[in-house]
Short mmCIF file of C-alpha atoms in Angstrom, two decimals:
data_model
loop_
_atom_site.label_atom_id
_atom_site.label_comp_id
_atom_site.label_asym_id
_atom_site.label_seq_id
_atom_site.Cartn_x
_atom_site.Cartn_y
_atom_site.Cartn_z
CA MET A 1 8.28 58.06 25.75
CA THR A 2 9.51 55.18 23.76
CA ASN A 3 7.98 52.95 21.60
CA LEU A 4 7.90 49.34 21.65
CA LYS A 5 10.51 47.65 19.40
CA ALA A 6 10.02 43.92 20.64
CA ILE A 7 9.08 41.59 22.88
CA LEU A 8 11.26 39.59 24.96
CA PHE A 9 9.81 36.13 25.78
CA ASP A 10 11.05 33.15 28.70
CA VAL A 11 10.35 29.53 27.50
CA ASP A 12 9.08 27.31 30.67
CA GLY A 13 5.55 28.48 31.68
CA THR A 14 5.22 31.02 29.44
CA LEU A 15 5.79 30.04 25.55
CA SER A 16 4.67 26.74 26.99
CA HIS A 17 3.37 24.92 29.94
CA THR A 18 6.62 22.96 30.09
CA GLU A 19 7.09 21.86 33.28
CA ASP A 20 5.28 19.08 33.83
CA ALA A 21 6.98 17.49 31.26
CA HIS A 22 9.96 18.22 33.14
CA ARG A 23 9.47 17.60 36.00
CA ALA A 24 7.91 14.12 34.35
CA ALA A 25 11.67 13.32 32.94
CA PHE A 26 12.82 14.10 36.00
CA ASN A 27 11.08 11.40 37.91
CA ASP A 28 12.09 8.82 34.65
CA THR A 29 15.07 9.60 35.80
CA PHE A 30 14.97 9.40 39.22
CA GLN A 31 13.55 5.70 38.60
CA ALA A 32 15.95 4.65 35.46
CA GLU A 33 18.49 5.43 38.09
CA GLY A 34 16.95 3.21 41.07
CA LEU A 35 16.76 6.37 43.32
CA ASP A 36 13.92 6.42 45.52
CA TRP A 37 13.13 10.13 44.55
CA HIS A 38 9.50 11.64 43.09
CA TRP A 39 8.73 15.30 42.88
CA ASP A 40 5.18 15.76 42.93
CA HIS A 41 3.25 19.31 41.93
CA ASP A 42 3.42 20.55 45.14
CA LEU A 43 7.22 19.98 45.78
CA TYR A 44 8.02 20.85 42.54
CA ARG A 45 6.37 23.49 42.68
CA ARG A 46 8.78 25.15 45.89
CA LEU A 47 12.10 23.74 43.13
CA LEU A 48 10.74 26.13 41.17
CA SER A 49 12.25 28.92 43.06
CA VAL A 50 15.61 27.53 41.92
CA THR A 51 16.58 28.55 38.34
CA GLY A 52 18.35 26.29 35.99
CA GLY A 53 17.54 21.61 36.48
CA ARG A 54 21.22 20.48 37.49
CA GLU A 55 21.04 23.67 40.07
CA ARG A 56 17.25 22.37 41.22
CA ILE A 57 18.74 18.67 41.55
CA ARG A 58 21.26 19.57 43.57
CA PHE A 59 19.68 22.32 45.77
CA PHE A 60 17.46 18.85 46.26
CA ILE A 61 19.77 16.76 47.30
CA ASP A 62 21.53 19.34 50.00
CA THR A 63 18.68 19.58 51.03
CA LYS A 64 17.21 16.38 51.22
CA HIS A 65 19.92 13.98 50.66
CA PRO A 66 23.06 15.60 52.31
CA ASN A 67 24.18 12.47 52.55
CA LEU A 68 25.27 11.65 49.20
CA LYS A 69 27.68 14.79 49.21
CA LYS A 70 29.46 12.65 52.01
CA ASN A 71 29.18 9.42 50.27
CA GLU A 72 30.45 11.45 46.50
CA GLY A 73 32.87 13.89 47.77
CA GLU A 74 32.27 16.98 45.62
CA GLN A 75 34.02 16.16 42.74
CA GLY A 76 31.94 12.45 42.64
CA LEU A 77 28.62 14.14 43.58
CA GLY A 78 29.10 16.62 41.00
CA ASP A 79 29.76 14.39 38.23
CA PHE A 80 27.15 12.36 39.31
CA VAL A 81 24.35 15.34 39.36
CA SER A 82 24.97 16.08 35.38
CA ARG A 83 24.39 12.99 34.93
CA LEU A 84 21.15 12.79 36.18
CA HIS A 85 20.50 16.23 34.04
CA ARG A 86 22.11 15.08 30.47
CA ASP A 87 19.56 12.10 31.23
CA LYS A 88 16.88 13.79 32.42
CA THR A 89 17.61 17.16 28.95
CA ARG A 90 16.88 13.72 26.64
CA ARG A 91 14.20 12.26 28.05
CA TYR A 92 12.57 16.19 28.43
CA GLY A 93 13.20 16.15 24.28
CA ASP A 94 11.54 13.02 23.45
CA THR A 95 8.84 14.73 24.91
CA VAL A 96 8.80 17.37 22.85
CA ALA A 97 9.65 16.11 20.24
CA SER A 98 6.72 13.71 20.57
CA GLY A 99 4.17 16.98 19.93
CA ARG A 100 2.74 16.79 23.39
CA VAL A 101 3.71 19.88 24.59
CA ARG A 102 2.28 22.95 23.02
CA PHE A 103 2.96 26.55 22.81
CA ARG A 104 0.06 28.04 25.31
CA SER A 105 -3.18 29.76 24.32
CA GLY A 106 -3.16 32.62 22.11
CA VAL A 107 1.21 32.78 21.98
CA ALA A 108 1.28 32.33 18.34
CA ARG A 109 -1.57 34.58 17.66
CA LEU A 110 0.61 36.95 19.25
CA ILE A 111 3.74 36.46 17.69
CA GLY A 112 2.74 36.54 14.43
CA GLU A 113 0.68 39.72 15.24
CA ALA A 114 4.40 40.97 15.86
CA ARG A 115 5.85 39.50 13.53
CA SER A 116 3.62 40.86 10.83
CA ASN A 117 3.71 44.55 12.59
CA GLY A 118 7.85 44.80 12.70
CA LEU A 119 7.95 43.98 15.92
CA ARG A 120 11.64 42.68 17.25
CA LEU A 121 11.33 39.02 19.09
CA ALA A 122 13.86 37.67 20.80
CA ILE A 123 14.29 34.21 23.76
CA ALA A 124 15.13 35.12 27.65
CA THR A 125 14.95 31.69 29.39
CA THR A 126 17.19 29.72 31.89
CA THR A 127 16.07 26.61 30.09
CA GLY A 128 19.07 25.46 27.78
CA ARG A 129 19.13 26.44 23.99
CA ALA A 130 18.20 23.16 22.88
CA ASN A 131 15.25 22.49 25.04
CA VAL A 132 14.23 25.90 23.11
CA GLU A 133 15.09 24.98 19.88
CA LYS A 134 12.95 21.97 20.44
CA LEU A 135 10.24 23.75 21.47
CA LEU A 136 10.08 26.19 18.18
CA SER A 137 10.90 23.12 15.83
CA GLU A 138 7.43 21.13 17.06
CA ASN A 139 5.37 24.51 17.05
CA THR A 140 6.30 25.78 13.87
CA ASP A 141 3.86 25.54 10.68
CA THR A 142 1.29 26.03 8.66
CA ARG A 143 -0.88 25.92 11.27
CA THR A 144 0.56 28.75 13.50
CA PRO A 145 0.31 32.73 11.73
CA PHE A 146 4.39 31.52 11.26
CA ASP A 147 5.97 28.88 10.51
CA ASP A 148 9.39 29.85 10.88
CA GLN A 149 11.60 28.72 13.91
CA ASN A 150 13.97 31.82 13.02
CA ILE A 151 11.65 33.92 13.95
CA PHE A 152 13.58 34.84 17.87
CA GLU A 153 16.24 37.12 16.33
CA VAL A 154 18.08 37.04 19.52
CA ILE A 155 17.73 33.52 21.38
CA GLY A 156 19.12 34.14 24.95
CA ALA A 157 19.70 31.59 26.75
CA SER A 158 21.18 29.27 29.78
CA GLU A 159 24.63 29.38 28.07
CA SER A 160 23.93 33.35 27.48
CA ALA A 161 24.77 34.43 30.98
CA ALA A 162 27.04 33.86 33.80
CA LYS A 163 23.98 34.03 36.53
CA LYS A 164 20.72 32.74 36.07
CA LYS A 165 17.32 34.47 36.90
CA PRO A 166 16.18 36.37 39.19
CA ALA A 167 19.90 37.77 38.05
CA PRO A 168 19.40 40.26 35.08
CA ASP A 169 22.69 37.90 33.45
CA VAL A 170 20.23 36.83 30.30
CA TYR A 171 18.40 40.25 29.58
CA LEU A 172 21.63 42.38 29.75
CA SER A 173 23.00 39.76 27.26
CA VAL A 174 19.74 39.76 24.97
CA LEU A 175 19.49 43.67 25.23
CA GLN A 176 23.11 43.71 24.40
CA GLN A 177 22.18 41.73 20.83
CA LEU A 178 19.42 43.30 19.79
CA MET A 179 20.96 46.81 20.41
CA LEU A 180 18.04 48.14 21.95
CA PRO A 181 17.48 50.10 25.82
CA PRO A 182 15.32 48.26 28.09
CA GLU A 183 12.67 51.19 27.51
CA ALA A 184 12.15 49.99 23.75
CA CYS A 185 11.41 46.43 25.12
CA ILE A 186 8.36 44.34 26.81
CA ALA A 187 9.66 40.38 29.04
CA ILE A 188 6.73 38.26 28.70
CA GLU A 189 7.50 36.05 32.35
CA ASP A 190 5.63 33.65 33.78
CA SER A 191 7.07 33.44 37.30
CA HIS A 192 8.50 35.92 40.50
CA ASN A 193 11.88 34.62 39.89
CA GLY A 194 11.74 35.69 35.94
CA LEU A 195 10.42 39.49 36.89
CA ARG A 196 12.56 39.93 39.25
CA ALA A 197 14.99 39.40 36.10
CA ALA A 198 13.60 41.44 33.77
CA LEU A 199 12.49 44.35 36.35
CA GLY A 200 16.00 43.75 37.41
CA ALA A 201 17.75 45.35 33.69
CA GLY A 202 14.90 48.14 33.48
CA ILE A 203 12.58 46.13 30.99
CA PRO A 204 8.34 46.28 31.27
CA THR A 205 6.73 43.03 32.59
CA VAL A 206 3.55 41.73 31.84
CA ILE A 207 3.25 38.55 34.00
CA THR A 208 0.75 35.02 31.84
CA THR A 209 0.67 32.73 35.44
CA SER A 210 1.07 29.20 35.37
CA PRO A 211 -0.29 26.40 37.24
CA TYR A 212 3.20 26.43 39.23
CA THR A 213 3.54 30.43 39.90
CA GLU A 214 0.21 31.58 40.36
CA ASP A 215 0.32 31.98 43.35
CA ASP A 216 3.59 33.68 43.43
CA ASP A 217 4.88 38.04 44.30
CA PHE A 218 4.65 39.63 40.79
CA SER A 219 4.27 43.12 42.19
CA GLY A 220 5.92 45.50 39.77
CA ALA A 221 4.42 43.86 36.42
CA ARG A 222 2.69 46.13 34.24
CA ALA A 223 -0.10 43.65 34.19
CA VAL A 224 -0.96 40.20 35.09
CA VAL A 225 -3.35 37.74 33.04
CA ASN A 226 -4.20 33.79 33.33
CA ARG A 227 -3.27 33.56 29.75
CA LEU A 228 -2.70 35.26 26.64
CA GLY A 229 -5.53 34.37 25.37
CA GLU A 230 -7.61 33.69 21.81
CA SER A 231 -11.37 35.68 21.43
CA ASN A 232 -13.00 32.55 21.81
CA ARG A 233 -10.86 31.79 25.30
CA PRO A 234 -10.66 34.95 27.18
CA PHE A 235 -8.07 35.75 29.20
CA ARG A 236 -8.91 36.60 33.04
CA ILE A 237 -6.91 39.58 34.50
CA LEU A 238 -5.63 39.66 37.58
CA HIS A 239 -3.91 43.03 37.18
CA GLY A 240 -3.86 46.05 35.11
CA ASP A 241 -5.85 47.69 32.52
CA PRO A 242 -7.92 45.33 30.58
CA LEU A 243 -8.49 48.31 27.43
CA ASN A 244 -11.66 46.41 27.32
CA LYS A 245 -9.68 43.43 25.30
CA THR A 246 -10.45 39.63 26.16
CA CYS A 247 -6.73 38.57 24.70
CA VAL A 248 -3.33 40.16 25.59
CA ASP A 249 -3.19 41.71 21.38
CA LEU A 250 -0.11 44.22 20.08
CA GLU A 251 -2.43 47.56 21.32
CA LEU A 252 -3.03 46.91 24.50
CA LEU A 253 1.25 45.50 25.20
CA ARG A 254 1.81 49.14 23.79
CA HIS A 255 -0.66 50.28 26.01
CA TRP A 256 1.11 48.78 28.82
CA HIS A 257 4.31 49.31 27.68
CA SER A 258 3.12 53.13 27.51
CA GLN A 259 1.95 53.10 31.44
CA ASN A 260 4.84 54.35 34.07
CA GLY A 261 6.37 51.19 36.43
#
């Protein structure tokens, strides 16, 4: 059995419940452009099956507003989508900078515990690196068990992979940079696409569900919980052996990691 040496975190929905902030940024961008588009919770949940903000906009146009392509042409439509995505990214960054997007319950605690026990930490996400760095910057300070946003040795973001999740590319890139085999790592994800990506790279995976993904298929996960949890805010175990724990700690992660997939 290979010992656990690294924890690989997804970002959106895993480190933080960012999706409402992303959705609001999309809707504010659409309004600023004079578009009558509005992505409510249910629609956005369905759109999350498409990974990547730019790709999500394009999918929405192709399926709901196909005449735009006829009117704008492929080049014009591509430029339009890129402009929307740039504006959306700026708006999302402003929201994160306001301090309104915080780490999920148990995230800072688990990161601090992993760090103090010598585990390596990395990120594997389909969001842009700028979004990741902004989120880390706003969530690392003296109030957390760590105050160094560079605690993540590798940040695998959308720029790191030719294909986005559920393709395993970003995880394979992170493994290569860490110079570790997949069986020495565990991934923490929140979605079906993220699970498929991690498993496709051969990495054992734990799921922390989010309001947008709680109905996803998580077959193949070592464990599924509703949150990492804290002693005063315990998790709810949906799949896996909790070892009589009330939150996901390093001992429990190592237990799940050691189990056969």
